[in-house]
Amino acid sequence: DVKVTQSSRYLVKRTGEKVFLECVQDMDHENMFWYRQDPGLGLRLIYFSYDVKMKEKGDIPEGYSVSREKKERFSLILESASTNQTSMYLCASSLGLALLQYFGPGTRLTVL
Amino acid sequence: EDQVTQSPEALRLQEGESSSLNCSYTVSGLRGLFWYRQDPGKGPEFLFTLYSAGEEKEKERLKATLTKKESFLHITAPKPEDSATYLCAVQAGTSGSRLTFGEGTQLTVNP
């Protein structure tokens, strides 16, 4: 079974803090994705990566950056957290040209 | 721009009362349409992939169908454990590996 894990289920941070969200997959998938999910807005793509050290902006990259130094690990970074970044963050991965994305359990981030 | 619209936003059924969820899409060259189930506080769990109009897939009480403009998720004789949010997503030929998601339908099945 494909397993995608995220470093924290719940996280509370203060405005202005630097926040790291980590995602690890164990199936040697090339593609990894970060989404945020908000009521009424659905899942929106923040960043994705096709390979190590490769990254592409999604639909809402502002205020976020990413890092992929190893194939199995994809990190989302909030350089200076703001209250409007309070959300559920979901990581996903997929294999090469395969369409199916497997999701992690999510991180519920609250920025106070 | 790829668009996915799901309806209704919320659906409340009695146990055993069959119904359907709708996913309408507008994409340039559909490569695949996906249905996911999401329980509160958890990540989406894959249910079905459909690739071409006329295709159908079934799993227990769920059946997904696809036309050129929409997909339906039919739920036959639902049980309370089917309560969840059902998400539809599409992948277009112009979008690489990206998925475009609808906002979901929140299904509640009462005993």
PDB file of C-alpha atoms in Angstrom:
ATOM      1  CA  ASP A   1       0.000   0.000   0.000  1.00  0.00           C
ATOM      2  CA  VAL A   2       1.108   3.509  -0.801  1.00  0.00           C
ATOM      3  CA  LYS A   3       1.770   5.494   2.312  1.00  0.00           C
ATOM      4  CA  VAL A   4       1.987   9.260   2.500  1.00  0.00           C
ATOM      5  CA  THR A   5       2.733  10.670   5.926  1.00  0.00           C
ATOM      6  CA  GLN A   6       2.718  14.220   7.200  1.00  0.00           C
ATOM      7  CA  SER A   7       4.823  15.417  10.101  1.00  0.00           C
ATOM      8  CA  SER A   8       2.005  16.789  12.251  1.00  0.00           C
ATOM      9  CA  ARG A   9      -1.754  16.327  12.454  1.00  0.00           C
ATOM     10  CA  TYR A  10      -2.303  19.575  14.320  1.00  0.00           C
ATOM     11  CA  LEU A  11      -0.082  22.636  14.543  1.00  0.00           C
ATOM     12  CA  VAL A  12      -0.578  26.002  16.236  1.00  0.00           C
ATOM     13  CA  LYS A  13       1.752  28.868  15.349  1.00  0.00           C
ATOM     14  CA  ARG A  14       1.951  32.591  15.930  1.00  0.00           C
ATOM     15  CA  THR A  15       1.792  35.278  13.260  1.00  0.00           C
ATOM     16  CA  GLY A  16       5.219  35.924  11.786  1.00  0.00           C
ATOM     17  CA  GLU A  17       6.676  32.534  12.676  1.00  0.00           C
ATOM     18  CA  LYS A  18       8.419  30.402  10.064  1.00  0.00           C
ATOM     19  CA  VAL A  19       6.532  27.141   9.651  1.00  0.00           C
ATOM     20  CA  PHE A  20       7.712  23.873   8.125  1.00  0.00           C
ATOM     21  CA  LEU A  21       5.288  21.172   7.029  1.00  0.00           C
ATOM     22  CA  GLU A  22       6.858  17.900   5.965  1.00  0.00           C
ATOM     23  CA  CYS A  23       5.543  15.139   3.767  1.00  0.00           C
ATOM     24  CA  VAL A  24       7.115  11.739   3.159  1.00  0.00           C
ATOM     25  CA  GLN A  25       6.025   9.017   0.733  1.00  0.00           C
ATOM     26  CA  ASP A  26       7.354   5.479   0.677  1.00  0.00           C
ATOM     27  CA  MET A  27       6.545   4.368  -2.871  1.00  0.00           C
ATOM     28  CA  ASP A  28       9.307   6.042  -4.904  1.00  0.00           C
ATOM     29  CA  HIS A  29       6.833   8.423  -6.537  1.00  0.00           C
ATOM     30  CA  GLU A  30       8.233  11.116  -8.795  1.00  0.00           C
ATOM     31  CA  ASN A  31       5.439  13.642  -8.283  1.00  0.00           C
ATOM     32  CA  MET A  32       4.509  15.342  -5.030  1.00  0.00           C
ATOM     33  CA  PHE A  33       1.919  18.011  -4.342  1.00  0.00           C
ATOM     34  CA  TRP A  34       0.860  20.439  -1.615  1.00  0.00           C
ATOM     35  CA  TYR A  35      -2.754  21.563  -1.358  1.00  0.00           C
ATOM     36  CA  ARG A  36      -4.719  23.595   1.088  1.00  0.00           C
ATOM     37  CA  GLN A  37      -8.361  22.901   1.791  1.00  0.00           C
ATOM     38  CA  ASP A  38     -10.802  25.527   3.020  1.00  0.00           C
ATOM     39  CA  PRO A  39     -14.589  25.391   3.463  1.00  0.00           C
ATOM     40  CA  GLY A  40     -16.348  26.608   0.351  1.00  0.00           C
ATOM     41  CA  LEU A  41     -13.126  26.708  -1.676  1.00  0.00           C
ATOM     42  CA  GLY A  42     -12.255  23.047  -1.988  1.00  0.00           C
ATOM     43  CA  LEU A  43      -8.697  21.822  -2.536  1.00  0.00           C
ATOM     44  CA  ARG A  44      -6.346  24.337  -4.100  1.00  0.00           C
ATOM     45  CA  LEU A  45      -2.883  23.502  -5.372  1.00  0.00           C
ATOM     46  CA  ILE A  46      -0.054  25.473  -3.779  1.00  0.00           C
ATOM     47  CA  TYR A  47       3.095  23.883  -5.271  1.00  0.00           C
ATOM     48  CA  PHE A  48       4.113  20.645  -6.896  1.00  0.00           C
ATOM     49  CA  SER A  49       7.310  18.869  -7.827  1.00  0.00           C
ATOM     50  CA  TYR A  50       8.121  16.439 -10.651  1.00  0.00           C
ATOM     51  CA  ASP A  51      11.527  15.452  -9.394  1.00  0.00           C
ATOM     52  CA  VAL A  52      14.197  16.143  -6.809  1.00  0.00           C
ATOM     53  CA  LYS A  53      15.026  19.857  -6.683  1.00  0.00           C
ATOM     54  CA  MET A  54      12.280  20.587  -9.196  1.00  0.00           C
ATOM     55  CA  LYS A  55       9.259  22.681  -8.242  1.00  0.00           C
ATOM     56  CA  GLU A  56       6.411  24.430  -9.971  1.00  0.00           C
ATOM     57  CA  LYS A  57       3.891  26.934  -8.737  1.00  0.00           C
ATOM     58  CA  GLY A  58       0.304  25.893  -8.390  1.00  0.00           C
ATOM     59  CA  ASP A  59      -2.708  28.150  -8.220  1.00  0.00           C
ATOM     60  CA  ILE A  60      -1.970  29.887  -4.898  1.00  0.00           C
ATOM     61  CA  PRO A  61       1.812  29.962  -4.268  1.00  0.00           C
ATOM     62  CA  GLU A  62       1.934  33.402  -2.641  1.00  0.00           C
ATOM     63  CA  GLY A  63       3.301  33.269   0.887  1.00  0.00           C
ATOM     64  CA  TYR A  64       4.651  29.737   0.482  1.00  0.00           C
ATOM     65  CA  SER A  65       7.822  28.059  -0.686  1.00  0.00           C
ATOM     66  CA  VAL A  66       8.810  24.406  -1.031  1.00  0.00           C
ATOM     67  CA  SER A  67      11.855  22.209  -0.876  1.00  0.00           C
ATOM     68  CA  ARG A  68      12.525  18.788  -2.339  1.00  0.00           C
ATOM     69  CA  GLU A  69      16.044  17.625  -1.572  1.00  0.00           C
ATOM     70  CA  LYS A  70      15.187  13.909  -1.556  1.00  0.00           C
ATOM     71  CA  LYS A  71      12.754  12.029  -3.734  1.00  0.00           C
ATOM     72  CA  GLU A  72      10.613  10.815  -0.848  1.00  0.00           C
ATOM     73  CA  ARG A  73      10.333  14.131   0.999  1.00  0.00           C
ATOM     74  CA  PHE A  74       8.541  17.360   0.067  1.00  0.00           C
ATOM     75  CA  SER A  75       8.457  20.279   2.482  1.00  0.00           C
ATOM     76  CA  LEU A  76       6.124  23.252   2.505  1.00  0.00           C
ATOM     77  CA  ILE A  77       7.462  26.411   4.115  1.00  0.00           C
ATOM     78  CA  LEU A  78       5.510  29.391   5.343  1.00  0.00           C
ATOM     79  CA  GLU A  79       8.203  32.072   5.569  1.00  0.00           C
ATOM     80  CA  SER A  80       6.143  34.350   7.823  1.00  0.00           C
ATOM     81  CA  ALA A  81       2.868  32.793   8.869  1.00  0.00           C
ATOM     82  CA  SER A  82      -0.272  34.894   8.706  1.00  0.00           C
ATOM     83  CA  THR A  83      -3.768  34.270  10.036  1.00  0.00           C
ATOM     84  CA  ASN A  84      -5.138  33.789   6.508  1.00  0.00           C
ATOM     85  CA  GLN A  85      -2.898  30.732   6.199  1.00  0.00           C
ATOM     86  CA  THR A  86      -4.954  28.930   8.840  1.00  0.00           C
ATOM     87  CA  SER A  87      -6.152  25.895   6.920  1.00  0.00           C
ATOM     88  CA  MET A  88      -5.974  22.143   6.370  1.00  0.00           C
ATOM     89  CA  TYR A  89      -2.823  21.288   4.407  1.00  0.00           C
ATOM     90  CA  LEU A  90      -2.781  18.110   2.354  1.00  0.00           C
ATOM     91  CA  CYS A  91       0.174  16.438   0.698  1.00  0.00           C
ATOM     92  CA  ALA A  92      -0.193  13.990  -2.191  1.00  0.00           C
ATOM     93  CA  SER A  93       2.059  11.926  -4.419  1.00  0.00           C
ATOM     94  CA  SER A  94       1.771  10.141  -7.741  1.00  0.00           C
ATOM     95  CA  LEU A  95       3.929   7.895  -9.876  1.00  0.00           C
ATOM     96  CA  GLY A  96       5.422   9.336 -13.068  1.00  0.00           C
ATOM     97  CA  LEU A  97       2.784   9.730 -15.769  1.00  0.00           C
ATOM     98  CA  ALA A  98       0.155   7.994 -13.653  1.00  0.00           C
ATOM     99  CA  LEU A  99      -2.829  10.176 -12.938  1.00  0.00           C
ATOM    100  CA  LEU A 100      -3.836   8.901  -9.526  1.00  0.00           C
ATOM    101  CA  GLN A 101      -2.728  10.936  -6.525  1.00  0.00           C
ATOM    102  CA  TYR A 102      -2.467   9.423  -3.054  1.00  0.00           C
ATOM    103  CA  PHE A 103      -3.079  11.735  -0.141  1.00  0.00           C
ATOM    104  CA  GLY A 104      -1.632  12.021   3.334  1.00  0.00           C
ATOM    105  CA  PRO A 105      -3.762  12.484   6.465  1.00  0.00           C
ATOM    106  CA  GLY A 106      -3.459  16.275   6.462  1.00  0.00           C
ATOM    107  CA  THR A 107      -2.104  18.901   8.851  1.00  0.00           C
ATOM    108  CA  ARG A 108      -4.555  21.256  10.495  1.00  0.00           C
ATOM    109  CA  LEU A 109      -2.595  24.518  10.907  1.00  0.00           C
ATOM    110  CA  THR A 110      -3.880  27.341  13.059  1.00  0.00           C
ATOM    111  CA  VAL A 111      -2.071  30.683  12.966  1.00  0.00           C
ATOM    112  CA  LEU A 112      -2.900  32.958  15.880  1.00  0.00           C
TER     113      LEU A 112
ATOM    114  CA  GLU B   1      -9.509  27.113 -17.494  1.00  0.00           C
ATOM    115  CA  ASP B   2     -10.542  23.735 -16.123  1.00  0.00           C
ATOM    116  CA  GLN B   3     -13.648  23.828 -13.940  1.00  0.00           C
ATOM    117  CA  VAL B   4     -15.388  21.274 -11.759  1.00  0.00           C
ATOM    118  CA  THR B   5     -18.770  21.841 -10.113  1.00  0.00           C
ATOM    119  CA  GLN B   6     -20.319  19.389  -7.672  1.00  0.00           C
ATOM    120  CA  SER B   7     -23.947  19.261  -6.612  1.00  0.00           C
ATOM    121  CA  PRO B   8     -25.607  19.251  -4.245  1.00  0.00           C
ATOM    122  CA  GLU B   9     -23.301  20.851  -1.685  1.00  0.00           C
ATOM    123  CA  ALA B  10     -24.898  18.728   1.028  1.00  0.00           C
ATOM    124  CA  LEU B  11     -27.215  15.733   0.954  1.00  0.00           C
ATOM    125  CA  ARG B  12     -29.006  14.074   3.817  1.00  0.00           C
ATOM    126  CA  LEU B  13     -30.429  10.575   3.266  1.00  0.00           C
ATOM    127  CA  GLN B  14     -32.141   7.953   5.344  1.00  0.00           C
ATOM    128  CA  GLU B  15     -30.439   4.596   5.532  1.00  0.00           C
ATOM    129  CA  GLY B  16     -31.455   2.612   2.460  1.00  0.00           C
ATOM    130  CA  GLU B  17     -32.522   5.674   0.461  1.00  0.00           C
ATOM    131  CA  SER B  18     -30.604   5.600  -2.831  1.00  0.00           C
ATOM    132  CA  SER B  19     -29.469   8.778  -4.535  1.00  0.00           C
ATOM    133  CA  SER B  20     -26.834  10.307  -6.838  1.00  0.00           C
ATOM    134  CA  LEU B  21     -24.160  12.948  -6.587  1.00  0.00           C
ATOM    135  CA  ASN B  22     -23.272  15.042  -9.609  1.00  0.00           C
ATOM    136  CA  CYS B  23     -19.927  16.310 -10.896  1.00  0.00           C
ATOM    137  CA  SER B  24     -20.021  18.612 -13.936  1.00  0.00           C
ATOM    138  CA  TYR B  25     -16.745  19.483 -15.601  1.00  0.00           C
ATOM    139  CA  THR B  26     -15.272  21.699 -18.280  1.00  0.00           C
ATOM    140  CA  VAL B  27     -11.775  20.733 -19.374  1.00  0.00           C
ATOM    141  CA  SER B  28      -9.597  20.752 -22.449  1.00  0.00           C
ATOM    142  CA  GLY B  29      -9.097  17.088 -23.206  1.00  0.00           C
ATOM    143  CA  LEU B  30     -10.078  14.952 -20.250  1.00  0.00           C
ATOM    144  CA  ARG B  31      -7.382  12.476 -19.247  1.00  0.00           C
ATOM    145  CA  GLY B  32      -9.149  11.185 -16.167  1.00  0.00           C
ATOM    146  CA  LEU B  33     -11.924  11.891 -13.661  1.00  0.00           C
ATOM    147  CA  PHE B  34     -11.468  10.850 -10.057  1.00  0.00           C
ATOM    148  CA  TRP B  35     -13.784  10.297  -7.129  1.00  0.00           C
ATOM    149  CA  TYR B  36     -12.425  10.484  -3.607  1.00  0.00           C
ATOM    150  CA  ARG B  37     -14.050  10.021  -0.217  1.00  0.00           C
ATOM    151  CA  GLN B  38     -12.956  12.241   2.657  1.00  0.00           C
ATOM    152  CA  ASP B  39     -13.839  11.671   6.294  1.00  0.00           C
ATOM    153  CA  PRO B  40     -13.715  14.632   8.718  1.00  0.00           C
ATOM    154  CA  GLY B  41     -10.160  15.608   9.640  1.00  0.00           C
ATOM    155  CA  LYS B  42      -8.591  13.101   7.240  1.00  0.00           C
ATOM    156  CA  GLY B  43      -7.047  13.088   3.800  1.00  0.00           C
ATOM    157  CA  PRO B  44      -9.033  12.082   0.691  1.00  0.00           C
ATOM    158  CA  GLU B  45      -9.199   8.364  -0.010  1.00  0.00           C
ATOM    159  CA  PHE B  46      -9.317   7.177  -3.618  1.00  0.00           C
ATOM    160  CA  LEU B  47     -12.504   5.533  -4.871  1.00  0.00           C
ATOM    161  CA  PHE B  48     -12.625   5.482  -8.688  1.00  0.00           C
ATOM    162  CA  THR B  49     -10.924   6.662 -11.846  1.00  0.00           C
ATOM    163  CA  LEU B  50     -12.914   7.049 -15.079  1.00  0.00           C
ATOM    164  CA  TYR B  51     -11.212   7.756 -18.378  1.00  0.00           C
ATOM    165  CA  SER B  52     -13.805   7.913 -21.153  1.00  0.00           C
ATOM    166  CA  ALA B  53     -17.505   8.605 -21.703  1.00  0.00           C
ATOM    167  CA  GLY B  54     -19.648   5.566 -21.115  1.00  0.00           C
ATOM    168  CA  GLU B  55     -17.302   4.041 -18.576  1.00  0.00           C
ATOM    169  CA  GLU B  56     -18.729   2.755 -15.290  1.00  0.00           C
ATOM    170  CA  LYS B  57     -17.079   1.435 -12.134  1.00  0.00           C
ATOM    171  CA  GLU B  58     -18.573  -0.119  -9.028  1.00  0.00           C
ATOM    172  CA  LYS B  59     -17.469  -0.742  -5.495  1.00  0.00           C
ATOM    173  CA  GLU B  60     -19.881  -2.102  -2.916  1.00  0.00           C
ATOM    174  CA  ARG B  61     -22.800   0.377  -2.752  1.00  0.00           C
ATOM    175  CA  LEU B  62     -21.117   2.934  -5.016  1.00  0.00           C
ATOM    176  CA  LYS B  63     -21.231   3.195  -8.785  1.00  0.00           C
ATOM    177  CA  ALA B  64     -19.532   5.918 -10.799  1.00  0.00           C
ATOM    178  CA  THR B  65     -20.500   6.807 -14.366  1.00  0.00           C
ATOM    179  CA  LEU B  66     -19.066   9.246 -16.891  1.00  0.00           C
ATOM    180  CA  THR B  67     -20.433  11.242 -19.817  1.00  0.00           C
ATOM    181  CA  LYS B  68     -18.717  13.914 -21.886  1.00  0.00           C
ATOM    182  CA  LYS B  69     -19.889  16.646 -19.529  1.00  0.00           C
ATOM    183  CA  GLU B  70     -20.488  15.081 -16.130  1.00  0.00           C
ATOM    184  CA  SER B  71     -20.034  12.184 -13.790  1.00  0.00           C
ATOM    185  CA  PHE B  72     -22.461  10.686 -11.328  1.00  0.00           C
ATOM    186  CA  LEU B  73     -21.732   8.820  -8.143  1.00  0.00           C
ATOM    187  CA  HIS B  74     -24.720   6.610  -7.448  1.00  0.00           C
ATOM    188  CA  ILE B  75     -25.195   5.368  -3.908  1.00  0.00           C
ATOM    189  CA  THR B  76     -27.488   2.365  -3.557  1.00  0.00           C
ATOM    190  CA  ALA B  77     -29.063   1.578  -0.196  1.00  0.00           C
ATOM    191  CA  PRO B  78     -26.605   3.711   1.749  1.00  0.00           C
ATOM    192  CA  LYS B  79     -25.556   2.988   5.310  1.00  0.00           C
ATOM    193  CA  PRO B  80     -24.504   5.463   8.025  1.00  0.00           C
ATOM    194  CA  GLU B  81     -20.856   4.536   7.435  1.00  0.00           C
ATOM    195  CA  ASP B  82     -21.158   6.005   3.928  1.00  0.00           C
ATOM    196  CA  SER B  83     -21.421   9.455   5.521  1.00  0.00           C
ATOM    197  CA  ALA B  84     -18.474  11.523   4.273  1.00  0.00           C
ATOM    198  CA  THR B  85     -17.572  14.264   1.843  1.00  0.00           C
ATOM    199  CA  TYR B  86     -17.230  13.011  -1.733  1.00  0.00           C
ATOM    200  CA  LEU B  87     -14.779  14.872  -3.926  1.00  0.00           C
ATOM    201  CA  CYS B  88     -14.584  14.879  -7.701  1.00  0.00           C
ATOM    202  CA  ALA B  89     -11.400  15.860  -9.551  1.00  0.00           C
ATOM    203  CA  VAL B  90     -10.371  16.019 -13.194  1.00  0.00           C
ATOM    204  CA  GLN B  91      -7.071  15.882 -14.981  1.00  0.00           C
ATOM    205  CA  ALA B  92      -6.819  17.587 -18.364  1.00  0.00           C
ATOM    206  CA  GLY B  93      -4.440  16.961 -21.197  1.00  0.00           C
ATOM    207  CA  THR B  94      -2.981  20.449 -20.804  1.00  0.00           C
ATOM    208  CA  SER B  95      -2.390  20.272 -17.057  1.00  0.00           C
ATOM    209  CA  GLY B  96       0.302  17.628 -16.714  1.00  0.00           C
ATOM    210  CA  SER B  97      -0.138  15.769 -13.441  1.00  0.00           C
ATOM    211  CA  ARG B  98      -2.307  18.464 -11.848  1.00  0.00           C
ATOM    212  CA  LEU B  99      -5.811  17.756 -10.623  1.00  0.00           C
ATOM    213  CA  THR B 100      -8.649  20.278 -10.473  1.00  0.00           C
ATOM    214  CA  PHE B 101     -11.060  19.564  -7.637  1.00  0.00           C
ATOM    215  CA  GLY B 102     -14.694  20.370  -7.071  1.00  0.00           C
ATOM    216  CA  GLU B 103     -15.822  21.636  -3.692  1.00  0.00           C
ATOM    217  CA  GLY B 104     -17.332  18.328  -2.700  1.00  0.00           C
ATOM    218  CA  THR B 105     -20.694  16.982  -1.600  1.00  0.00           C
ATOM    219  CA  GLN B 106     -21.157  16.369   2.096  1.00  0.00           C
ATOM    220  CA  LEU B 107     -23.271  13.226   2.485  1.00  0.00           C
ATOM    221  CA  THR B 108     -25.024  12.338   5.738  1.00  0.00           C
ATOM    222  CA  VAL B 109     -26.843   9.023   6.059  1.00  0.00           C
ATOM    223  CA  ASN B 110     -29.127   8.774   9.052  1.00  0.00           C
ATOM    224  CA  PRO B 111     -29.954   5.397  10.631  1.00  0.00           C
TER     225      PRO B 111
END
